[in-house]
XYZ file of C-alpha atoms in Angstrom:
535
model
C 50.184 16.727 -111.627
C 53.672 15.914 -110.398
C 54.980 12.811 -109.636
C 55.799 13.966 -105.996
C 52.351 15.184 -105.515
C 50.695 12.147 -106.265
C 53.353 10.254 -104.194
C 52.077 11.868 -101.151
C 48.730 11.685 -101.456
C 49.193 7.799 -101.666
C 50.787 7.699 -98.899
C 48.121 9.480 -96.745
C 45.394 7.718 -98.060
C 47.396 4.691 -96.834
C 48.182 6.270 -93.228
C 44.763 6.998 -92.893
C 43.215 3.191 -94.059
C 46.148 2.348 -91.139
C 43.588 4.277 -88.238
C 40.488 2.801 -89.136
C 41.389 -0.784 -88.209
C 42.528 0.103 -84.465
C 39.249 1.720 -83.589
C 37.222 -1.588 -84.851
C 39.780 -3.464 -83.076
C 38.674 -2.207 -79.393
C 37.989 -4.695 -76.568
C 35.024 -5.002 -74.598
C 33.752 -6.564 -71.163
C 29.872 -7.456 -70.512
C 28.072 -9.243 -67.945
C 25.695 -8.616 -65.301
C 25.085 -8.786 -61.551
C 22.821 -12.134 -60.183
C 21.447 -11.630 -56.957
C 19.510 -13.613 -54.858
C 18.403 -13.945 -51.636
C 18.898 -16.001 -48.840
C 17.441 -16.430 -44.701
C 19.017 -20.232 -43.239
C 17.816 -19.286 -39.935
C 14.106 -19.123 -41.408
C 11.658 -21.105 -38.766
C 9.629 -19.062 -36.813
C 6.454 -19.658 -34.197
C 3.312 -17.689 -34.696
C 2.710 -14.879 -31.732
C 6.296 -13.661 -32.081
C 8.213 -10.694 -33.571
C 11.027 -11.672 -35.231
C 14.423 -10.378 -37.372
C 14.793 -12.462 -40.108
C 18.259 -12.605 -41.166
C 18.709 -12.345 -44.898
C 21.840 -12.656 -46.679
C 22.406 -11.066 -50.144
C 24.286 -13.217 -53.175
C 25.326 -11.901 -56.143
C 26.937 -14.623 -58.586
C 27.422 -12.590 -61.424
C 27.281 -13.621 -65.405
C 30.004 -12.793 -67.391
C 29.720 -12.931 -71.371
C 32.619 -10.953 -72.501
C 35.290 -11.706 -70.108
C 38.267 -8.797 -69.512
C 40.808 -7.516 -67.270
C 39.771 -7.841 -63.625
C 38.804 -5.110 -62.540
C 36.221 -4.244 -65.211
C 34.909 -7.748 -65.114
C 34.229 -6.778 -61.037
C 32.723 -3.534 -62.993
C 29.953 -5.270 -64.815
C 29.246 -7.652 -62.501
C 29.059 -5.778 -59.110
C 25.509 -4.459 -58.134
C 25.851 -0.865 -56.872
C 23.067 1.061 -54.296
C 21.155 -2.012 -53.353
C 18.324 -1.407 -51.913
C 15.395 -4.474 -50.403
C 11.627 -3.473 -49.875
C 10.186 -6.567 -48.095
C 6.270 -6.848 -49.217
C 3.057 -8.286 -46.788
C 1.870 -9.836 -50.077
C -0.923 -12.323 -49.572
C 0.775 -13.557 -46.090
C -0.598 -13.543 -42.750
C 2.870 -12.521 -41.607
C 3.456 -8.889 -41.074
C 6.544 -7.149 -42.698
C 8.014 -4.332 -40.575
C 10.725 -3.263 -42.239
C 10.857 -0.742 -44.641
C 13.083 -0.116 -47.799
C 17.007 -1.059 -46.285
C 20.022 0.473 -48.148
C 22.347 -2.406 -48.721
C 25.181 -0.616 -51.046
C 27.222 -2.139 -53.216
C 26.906 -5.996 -53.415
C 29.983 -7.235 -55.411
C 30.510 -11.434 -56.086
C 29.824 -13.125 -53.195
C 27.498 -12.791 -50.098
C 26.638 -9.777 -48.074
C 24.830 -9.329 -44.894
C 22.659 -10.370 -42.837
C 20.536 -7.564 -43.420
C 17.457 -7.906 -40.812
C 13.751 -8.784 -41.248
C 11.384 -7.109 -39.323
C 8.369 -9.553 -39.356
C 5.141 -9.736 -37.157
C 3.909 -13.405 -37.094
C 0.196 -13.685 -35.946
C -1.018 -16.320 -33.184
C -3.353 -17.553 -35.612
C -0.783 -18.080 -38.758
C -1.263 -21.620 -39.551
C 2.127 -23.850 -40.149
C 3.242 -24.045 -43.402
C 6.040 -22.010 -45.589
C 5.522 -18.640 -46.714
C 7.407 -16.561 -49.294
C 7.905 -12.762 -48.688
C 7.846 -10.782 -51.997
C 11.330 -8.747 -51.900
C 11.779 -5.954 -54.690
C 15.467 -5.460 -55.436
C 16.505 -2.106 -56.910
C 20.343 -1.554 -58.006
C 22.569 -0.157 -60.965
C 25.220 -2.106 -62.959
C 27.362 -1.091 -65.616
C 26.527 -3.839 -68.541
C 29.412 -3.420 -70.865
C 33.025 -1.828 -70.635
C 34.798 -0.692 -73.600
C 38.414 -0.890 -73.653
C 41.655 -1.160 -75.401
C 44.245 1.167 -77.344
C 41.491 2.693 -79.438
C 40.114 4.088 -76.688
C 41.021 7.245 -73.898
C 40.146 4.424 -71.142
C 37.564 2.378 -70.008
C 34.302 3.292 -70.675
C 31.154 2.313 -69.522
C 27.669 3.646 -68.440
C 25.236 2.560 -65.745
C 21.591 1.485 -65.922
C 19.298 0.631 -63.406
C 17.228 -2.064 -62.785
C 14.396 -3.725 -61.132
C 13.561 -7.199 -60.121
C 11.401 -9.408 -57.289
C 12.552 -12.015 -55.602
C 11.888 -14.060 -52.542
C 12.280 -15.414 -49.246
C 10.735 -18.250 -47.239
C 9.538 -18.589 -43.649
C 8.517 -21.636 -42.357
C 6.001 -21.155 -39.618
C 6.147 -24.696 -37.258
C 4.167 -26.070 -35.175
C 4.140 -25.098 -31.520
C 2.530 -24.533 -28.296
C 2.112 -20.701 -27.603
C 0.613 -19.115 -24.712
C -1.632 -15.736 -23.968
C -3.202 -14.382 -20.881
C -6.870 -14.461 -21.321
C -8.661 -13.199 -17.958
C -7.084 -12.138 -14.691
C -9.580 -12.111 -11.231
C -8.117 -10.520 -8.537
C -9.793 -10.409 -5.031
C -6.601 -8.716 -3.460
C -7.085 -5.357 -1.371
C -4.897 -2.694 -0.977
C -3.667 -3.059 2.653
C -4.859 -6.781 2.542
C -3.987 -10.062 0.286
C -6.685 -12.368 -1.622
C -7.041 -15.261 -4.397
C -5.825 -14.240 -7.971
C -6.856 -16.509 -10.521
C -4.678 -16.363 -13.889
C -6.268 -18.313 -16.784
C -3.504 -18.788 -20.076
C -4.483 -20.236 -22.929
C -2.327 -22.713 -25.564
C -2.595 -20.639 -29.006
C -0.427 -22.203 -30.762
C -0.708 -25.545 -32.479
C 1.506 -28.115 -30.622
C 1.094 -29.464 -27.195
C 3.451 -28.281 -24.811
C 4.870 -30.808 -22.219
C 5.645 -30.440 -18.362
C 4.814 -26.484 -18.864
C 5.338 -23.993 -15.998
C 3.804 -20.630 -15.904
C 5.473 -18.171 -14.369
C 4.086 -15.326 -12.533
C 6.182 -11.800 -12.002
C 5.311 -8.602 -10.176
C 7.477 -5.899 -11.394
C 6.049 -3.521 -8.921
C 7.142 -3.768 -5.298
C 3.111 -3.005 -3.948
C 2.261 -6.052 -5.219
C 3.519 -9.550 -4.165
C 2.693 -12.608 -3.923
C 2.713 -15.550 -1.399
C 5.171 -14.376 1.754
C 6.594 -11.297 0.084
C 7.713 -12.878 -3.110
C 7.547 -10.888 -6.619
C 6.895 -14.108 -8.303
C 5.318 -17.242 -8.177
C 5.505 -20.527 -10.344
C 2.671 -22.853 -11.221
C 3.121 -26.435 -12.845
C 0.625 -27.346 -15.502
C 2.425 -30.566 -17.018
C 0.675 -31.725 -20.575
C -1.478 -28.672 -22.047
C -2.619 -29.338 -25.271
C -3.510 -26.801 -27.941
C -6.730 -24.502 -27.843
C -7.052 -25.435 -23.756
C -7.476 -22.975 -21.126
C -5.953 -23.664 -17.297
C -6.664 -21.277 -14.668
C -3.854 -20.770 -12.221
C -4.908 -19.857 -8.548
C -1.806 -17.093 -6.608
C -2.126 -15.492 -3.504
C -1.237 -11.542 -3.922
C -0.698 -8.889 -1.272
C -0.985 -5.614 -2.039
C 0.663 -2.877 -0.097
C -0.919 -0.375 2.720
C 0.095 2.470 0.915
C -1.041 1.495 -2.686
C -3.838 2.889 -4.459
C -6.719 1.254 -6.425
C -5.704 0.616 -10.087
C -4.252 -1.729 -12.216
C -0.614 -3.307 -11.749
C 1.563 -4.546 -14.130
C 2.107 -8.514 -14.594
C 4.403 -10.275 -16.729
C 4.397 -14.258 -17.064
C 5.752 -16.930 -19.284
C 5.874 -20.607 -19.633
C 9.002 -23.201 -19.925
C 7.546 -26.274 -21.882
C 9.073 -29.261 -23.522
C 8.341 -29.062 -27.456
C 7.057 -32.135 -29.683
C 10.661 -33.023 -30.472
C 11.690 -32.728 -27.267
C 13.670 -29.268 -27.089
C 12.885 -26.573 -24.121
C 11.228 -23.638 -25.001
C 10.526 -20.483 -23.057
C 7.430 -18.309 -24.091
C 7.281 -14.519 -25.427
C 6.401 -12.626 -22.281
C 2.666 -12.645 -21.159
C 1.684 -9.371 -19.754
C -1.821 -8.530 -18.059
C -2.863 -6.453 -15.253
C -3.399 -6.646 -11.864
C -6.881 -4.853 -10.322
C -6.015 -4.071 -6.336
C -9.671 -3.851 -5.488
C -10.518 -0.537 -2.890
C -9.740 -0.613 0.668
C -12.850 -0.475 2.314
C -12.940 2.852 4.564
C -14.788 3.059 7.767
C -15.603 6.212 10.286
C -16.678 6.752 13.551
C -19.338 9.334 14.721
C -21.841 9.604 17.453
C -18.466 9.344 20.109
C -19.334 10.262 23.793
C -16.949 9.169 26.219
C -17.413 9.276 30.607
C -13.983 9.330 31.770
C -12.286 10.876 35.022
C -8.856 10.442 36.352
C -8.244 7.441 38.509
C -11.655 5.421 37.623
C -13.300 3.394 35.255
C -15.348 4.607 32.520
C -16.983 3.964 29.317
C -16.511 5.165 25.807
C -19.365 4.639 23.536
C -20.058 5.896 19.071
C -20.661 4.033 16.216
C -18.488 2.477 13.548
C -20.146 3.140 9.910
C -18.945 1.328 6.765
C -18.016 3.753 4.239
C -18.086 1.375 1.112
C -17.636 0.098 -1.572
C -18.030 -3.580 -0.306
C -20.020 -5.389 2.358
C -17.971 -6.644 5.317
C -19.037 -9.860 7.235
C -17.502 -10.521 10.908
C -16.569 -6.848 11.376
C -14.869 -6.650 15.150
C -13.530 -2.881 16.345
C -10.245 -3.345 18.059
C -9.063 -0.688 20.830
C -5.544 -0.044 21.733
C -4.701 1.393 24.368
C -4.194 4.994 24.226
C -1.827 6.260 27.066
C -3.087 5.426 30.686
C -6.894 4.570 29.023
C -6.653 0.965 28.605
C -9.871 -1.193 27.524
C -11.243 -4.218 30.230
C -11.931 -5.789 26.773
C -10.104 -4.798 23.359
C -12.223 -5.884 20.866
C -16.441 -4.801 20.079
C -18.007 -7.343 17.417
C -20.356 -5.245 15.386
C -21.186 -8.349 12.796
C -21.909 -7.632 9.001
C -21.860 -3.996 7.951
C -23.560 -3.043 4.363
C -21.725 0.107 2.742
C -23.372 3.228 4.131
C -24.228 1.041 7.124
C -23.504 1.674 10.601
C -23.445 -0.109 14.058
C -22.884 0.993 17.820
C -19.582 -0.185 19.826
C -18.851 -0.106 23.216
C -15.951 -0.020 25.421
C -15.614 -0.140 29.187
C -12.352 1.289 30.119
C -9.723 2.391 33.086
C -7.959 5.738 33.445
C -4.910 5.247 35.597
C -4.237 7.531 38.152
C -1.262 9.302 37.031
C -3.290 10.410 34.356
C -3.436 14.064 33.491
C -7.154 15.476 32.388
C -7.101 16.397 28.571
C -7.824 15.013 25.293
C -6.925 11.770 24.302
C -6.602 10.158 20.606
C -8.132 6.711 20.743
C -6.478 4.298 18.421
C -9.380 2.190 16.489
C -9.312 -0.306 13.554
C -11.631 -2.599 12.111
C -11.074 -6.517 11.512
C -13.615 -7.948 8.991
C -13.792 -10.416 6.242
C -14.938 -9.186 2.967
C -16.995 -11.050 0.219
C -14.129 -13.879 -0.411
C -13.895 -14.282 3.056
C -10.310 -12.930 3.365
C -9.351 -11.320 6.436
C -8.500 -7.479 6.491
C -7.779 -4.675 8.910
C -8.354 -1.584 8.412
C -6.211 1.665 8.718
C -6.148 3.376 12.137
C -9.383 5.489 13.671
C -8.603 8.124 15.855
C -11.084 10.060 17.219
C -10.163 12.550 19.855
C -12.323 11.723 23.535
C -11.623 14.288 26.724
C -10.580 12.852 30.293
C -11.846 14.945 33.116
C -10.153 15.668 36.395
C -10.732 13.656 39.125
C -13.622 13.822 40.642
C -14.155 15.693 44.613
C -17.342 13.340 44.926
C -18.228 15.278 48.294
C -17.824 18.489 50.379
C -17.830 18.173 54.462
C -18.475 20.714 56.919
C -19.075 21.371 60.622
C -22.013 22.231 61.681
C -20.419 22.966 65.722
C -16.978 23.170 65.462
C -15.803 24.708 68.973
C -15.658 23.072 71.866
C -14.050 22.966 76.104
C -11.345 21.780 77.662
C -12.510 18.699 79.632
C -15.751 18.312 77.557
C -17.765 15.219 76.208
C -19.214 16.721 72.799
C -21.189 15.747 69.647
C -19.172 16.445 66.524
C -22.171 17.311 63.940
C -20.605 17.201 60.022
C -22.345 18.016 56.992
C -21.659 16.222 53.777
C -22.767 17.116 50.230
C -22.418 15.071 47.212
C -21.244 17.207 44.534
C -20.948 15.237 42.018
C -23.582 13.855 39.551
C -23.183 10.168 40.375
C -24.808 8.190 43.180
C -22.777 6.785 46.147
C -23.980 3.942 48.550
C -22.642 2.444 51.380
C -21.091 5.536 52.479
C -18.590 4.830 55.586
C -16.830 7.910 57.709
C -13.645 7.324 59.766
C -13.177 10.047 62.733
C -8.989 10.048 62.965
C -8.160 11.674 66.164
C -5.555 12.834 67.942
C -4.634 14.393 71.548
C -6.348 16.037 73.087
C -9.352 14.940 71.183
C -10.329 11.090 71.378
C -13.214 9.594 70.480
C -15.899 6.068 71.330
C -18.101 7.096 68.443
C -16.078 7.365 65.240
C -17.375 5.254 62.603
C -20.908 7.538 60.476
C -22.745 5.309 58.124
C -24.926 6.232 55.061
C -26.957 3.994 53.000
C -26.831 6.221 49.852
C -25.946 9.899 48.538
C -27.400 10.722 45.379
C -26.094 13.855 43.524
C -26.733 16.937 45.259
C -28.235 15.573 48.588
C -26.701 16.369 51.912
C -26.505 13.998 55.222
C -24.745 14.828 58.788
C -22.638 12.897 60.239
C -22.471 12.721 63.955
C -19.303 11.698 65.903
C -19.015 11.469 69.790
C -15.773 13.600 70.480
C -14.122 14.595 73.981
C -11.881 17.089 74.875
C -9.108 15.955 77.802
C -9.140 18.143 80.556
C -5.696 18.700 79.708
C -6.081 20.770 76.451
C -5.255 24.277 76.049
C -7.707 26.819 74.183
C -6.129 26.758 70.386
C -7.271 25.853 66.663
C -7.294 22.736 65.085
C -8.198 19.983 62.889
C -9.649 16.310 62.976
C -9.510 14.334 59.723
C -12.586 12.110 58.438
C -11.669 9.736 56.307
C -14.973 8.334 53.693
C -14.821 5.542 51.362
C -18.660 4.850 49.472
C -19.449 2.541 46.344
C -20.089 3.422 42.918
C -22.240 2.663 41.127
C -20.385 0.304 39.244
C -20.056 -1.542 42.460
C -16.426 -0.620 43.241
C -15.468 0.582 47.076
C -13.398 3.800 46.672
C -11.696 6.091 49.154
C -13.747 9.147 48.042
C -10.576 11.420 50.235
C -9.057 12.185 53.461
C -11.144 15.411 54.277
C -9.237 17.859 57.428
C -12.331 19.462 59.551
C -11.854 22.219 61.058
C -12.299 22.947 65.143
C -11.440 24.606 67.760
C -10.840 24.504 71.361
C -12.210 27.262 74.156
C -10.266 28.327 77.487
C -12.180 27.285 80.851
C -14.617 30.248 81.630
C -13.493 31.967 85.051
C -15.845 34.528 87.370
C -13.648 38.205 87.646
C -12.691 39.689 91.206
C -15.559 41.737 91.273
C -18.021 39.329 90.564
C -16.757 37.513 94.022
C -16.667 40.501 95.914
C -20.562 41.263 94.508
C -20.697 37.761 95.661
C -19.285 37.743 98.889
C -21.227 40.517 99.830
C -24.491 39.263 99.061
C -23.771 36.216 101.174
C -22.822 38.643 104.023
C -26.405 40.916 103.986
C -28.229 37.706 103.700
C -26.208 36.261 106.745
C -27.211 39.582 108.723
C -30.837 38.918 108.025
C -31.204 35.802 108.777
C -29.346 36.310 111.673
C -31.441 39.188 112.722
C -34.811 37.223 111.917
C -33.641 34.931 114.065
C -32.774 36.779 117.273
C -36.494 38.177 116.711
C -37.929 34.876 117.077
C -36.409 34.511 120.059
């Protein structure tokens, strides 16, 4: 073997002892992410839903320390994700498994909370199991040995914490609502609220709100307030409202919200989580009317007569049936009491009533409702009734006729006139006027009759002359009769036109006379010629 040869093998040997020391010499960075959790604003009340706001912190441990930016490698925590745990806690977690992302040094968030606390959680401090899931790179090799940094991620799992402290407080719920309020009508609504929580509240206010416009209370208000003052925990106070509920409104349940301002333990004001209940508008009772007969005629008083039946679903005490008037029927008096009415029940009603003389025959709608107190003794009326009554023509009452209707010039007479009551009332006090003019007069014009009853007939007699003065011609003499009904009130019954007629003077022809005259002579001759005899 040459000298040369074994030269250069030394020298490679010696090249390649040179490599080996670099690659041991290679730098490396290690550490770890340390997170923990934290929620400052951690006090909550039991009966609320909160968001917890929890912050993430990640301090980090470093062993190896390096460069910068590969120290931020090993200690940043990458894809954080929190699951939140109910555990053994009364308190309710509603969130589910939140993506966080990278966390690096420092403090991230606030990520939120979802948490349920019950009305019954008792005070005290409660720690929510969180599970923490993330990747971290735990070492990064470096240096001139090496193509770059290098590193590799692993993942990894821990639990951790976080507290709530649950106070004591007052806290409020809506344990019975009775409602007497009717649609179309107001009543008493008692509210009675309860303290839940576990503090006394101090110079507390409940607050009562109608978010639906057919329901309000006191003068048209959607909400009331109540003052309670001290109400100390586990006690019940029953609020007393007055609601109306709207004509037009049906029966069912309506929507209230409440909530009480109080003055905490230490002294702070506090405003309740809403209180929501419902609102029963009880059924407006219904009522009909049947059995309607009505007696009516233009231009007199009559009388309008049915029965007003309860249709349910309550008893009604003081029940009164009001009548408007309707048009030219008016009522002497308005209002019929008909007194308690059962459901199902029904009661008669009367009404006396006028029908003006510019009234036209036809149907009429009445206009009805109902005033009554129901069970509470709150007053209610009822919708409108309109039942549908007829108004006959006015009645002719009687027909006149004359029995001799012809008469002379320059006569005394007896005007004989028949009258018939057609109708199927009764008249008394019958009284006839004979209205005359020239060339009729009269000494005898007043007829009397004591009473008419439906279809009898009477005559009337009237002394009537004729002036001498009259001519032969047709004409007329009017009788005016007034009579009594039998509701006692005098009426012109009419103006009736009779009509007569006047006869020319009866004179003998010429040869009548001459028949005459001749007579006269033959009976002269004889007794002139009996007479010479006797001589």
């Amino acid at each position: 073997m040459s000298e040369r040869f074994v030269v250069l093998v030394m020298a490679v040997l010696i090249a390649l002892a040179g490599v080996t020391p670099a690659v041991v010499a290679a730098d490396q960075v290690t550490g770890s992410p340390d997170i923990s959790l934290q929620a400052p604003a951690n006090e909550v009340a039991p009966g609320t839903d909160v968001e917890l706001p929890v912050y993430v912190s990640n301090e980090g441990r470093l062993q190896e320390s390096g460069p910068d930016g590969l120290v931020a490698r090993v200690t940043t925590a990458r894809a954080v994700r929190l699951t939140a745990r109910d555990s053994e806690t009364p308190i309710e977690v509603n969130t589910g498994t939140y993506p966080v992302g990278n966390v690096p040094e420092g403090t991230s968030g606030p990520i939120p909370l979802s948490l349920t606390i019950p009305e019954d959680t008792p005070p005290g401090t409660y720690r929510i199991p969180v599970r923490v899931r993330y990747s971290y790179a735990p070492s990064v090799d470096y240096g001139s040995g090496t193509d770059g940094p290098e590193y590799r991620y692993v993942d990894r799992r821990e639990t951790l914490a976080v507290s709530v402290i649950v106070r004591d407080r007052a806290q409020f719920a809506i344990v019975d609502v009775d409602s007497a309020a009717r649609v179309s009508g107001d009543g008493p609504v008692s509210i009675t609220v309860r303290n839940t929580g576990t503090a006394p509240a101090r110079a507390a206010t409940l607050r009562v709100h109608s978010s639906d416009d057919e329901v309000t209370f006191g003068s048209g208000a959607d909400r009331s307030d109540a003052f309670a003052g001290t109400w100390a925990p586990g006690e019940n106070r029953t609020f007393e409202f007055r609601a109306t509920v709207a004509g037009d409104a049906v029966s069912r349940q309506y929507p209230l919200n409440g909530t009480v301002a109080f003055t905490g333990v230490a002294g702070v004001e506090h405003m309740s989580r809403p209180l929501n209940a419902g609102l029963q508008a009880r059924p407006e009772t219904s009522f009909s009317v049947g059995n309607l007969s009505a007696e009516l005629h233009v231009d007199e008083p009559g009388t309008i007569r049915g029965e007003i039946r309860n249709e349910g679903p309550i008893a009604v005490d003081d029940a009164v049936v009001v009548f408007r008037s309707a048009g030219s029927v008016t009522a002497t008096d308005r209002a019929a009491s008909v007194g308690r009415l059962d459901p199902g029940e029904s009661r008669s009603f009367t009404f006396d009533v006028d029908v003006g003389s510019a009234a036209s025959a036809g149907d009429r709608q009445l206009n009805l409702s109902v005033r009554y107190r129901d069970p509470q003794g709150t007053r209610h009326r009822s919708d409108p009734l309109t039942p549908t009554v007829s108004v006959d023509p006015e009645r002719d009452w009687l027909r006149l006729a004359a029995q001799n209707a012809t008469f002379g010039i320059d006569t005394d007479n007896r005007l004989a006139v028949r009258v018939e009551n057609t109708e199927d009332v009764a008249l008394s006090n019958l009284r006839a006027r004979l209205e005359t003019e020239p060339p009729f007069s009269t000494e005898s014009r007043l007829a009397y009759v004591d009473q008419l009853d439906p279809g009898e007939t009477e005559t009337l007699a009237f002394g009537l002359t004729v002036s001498e003065d009259g001519v032969a011609t047709r004409s007329s003499i009017a009788v005016t009769v007034t009579a009594e009904r039998p509701d006692g009130e005098r009426i012109t019954v009419d103006t009736f036109v009779v009509p007569v007629s006047v006869a020319a003077e009866q004179r003998a022809s010429d040869t009548t006379l001459l028949a005459i005259g001749a007579l006269v002579a033959v009976v002269a001759m004889i007794g002139g010629w009996w007479w010479l005899r006797r001589r």
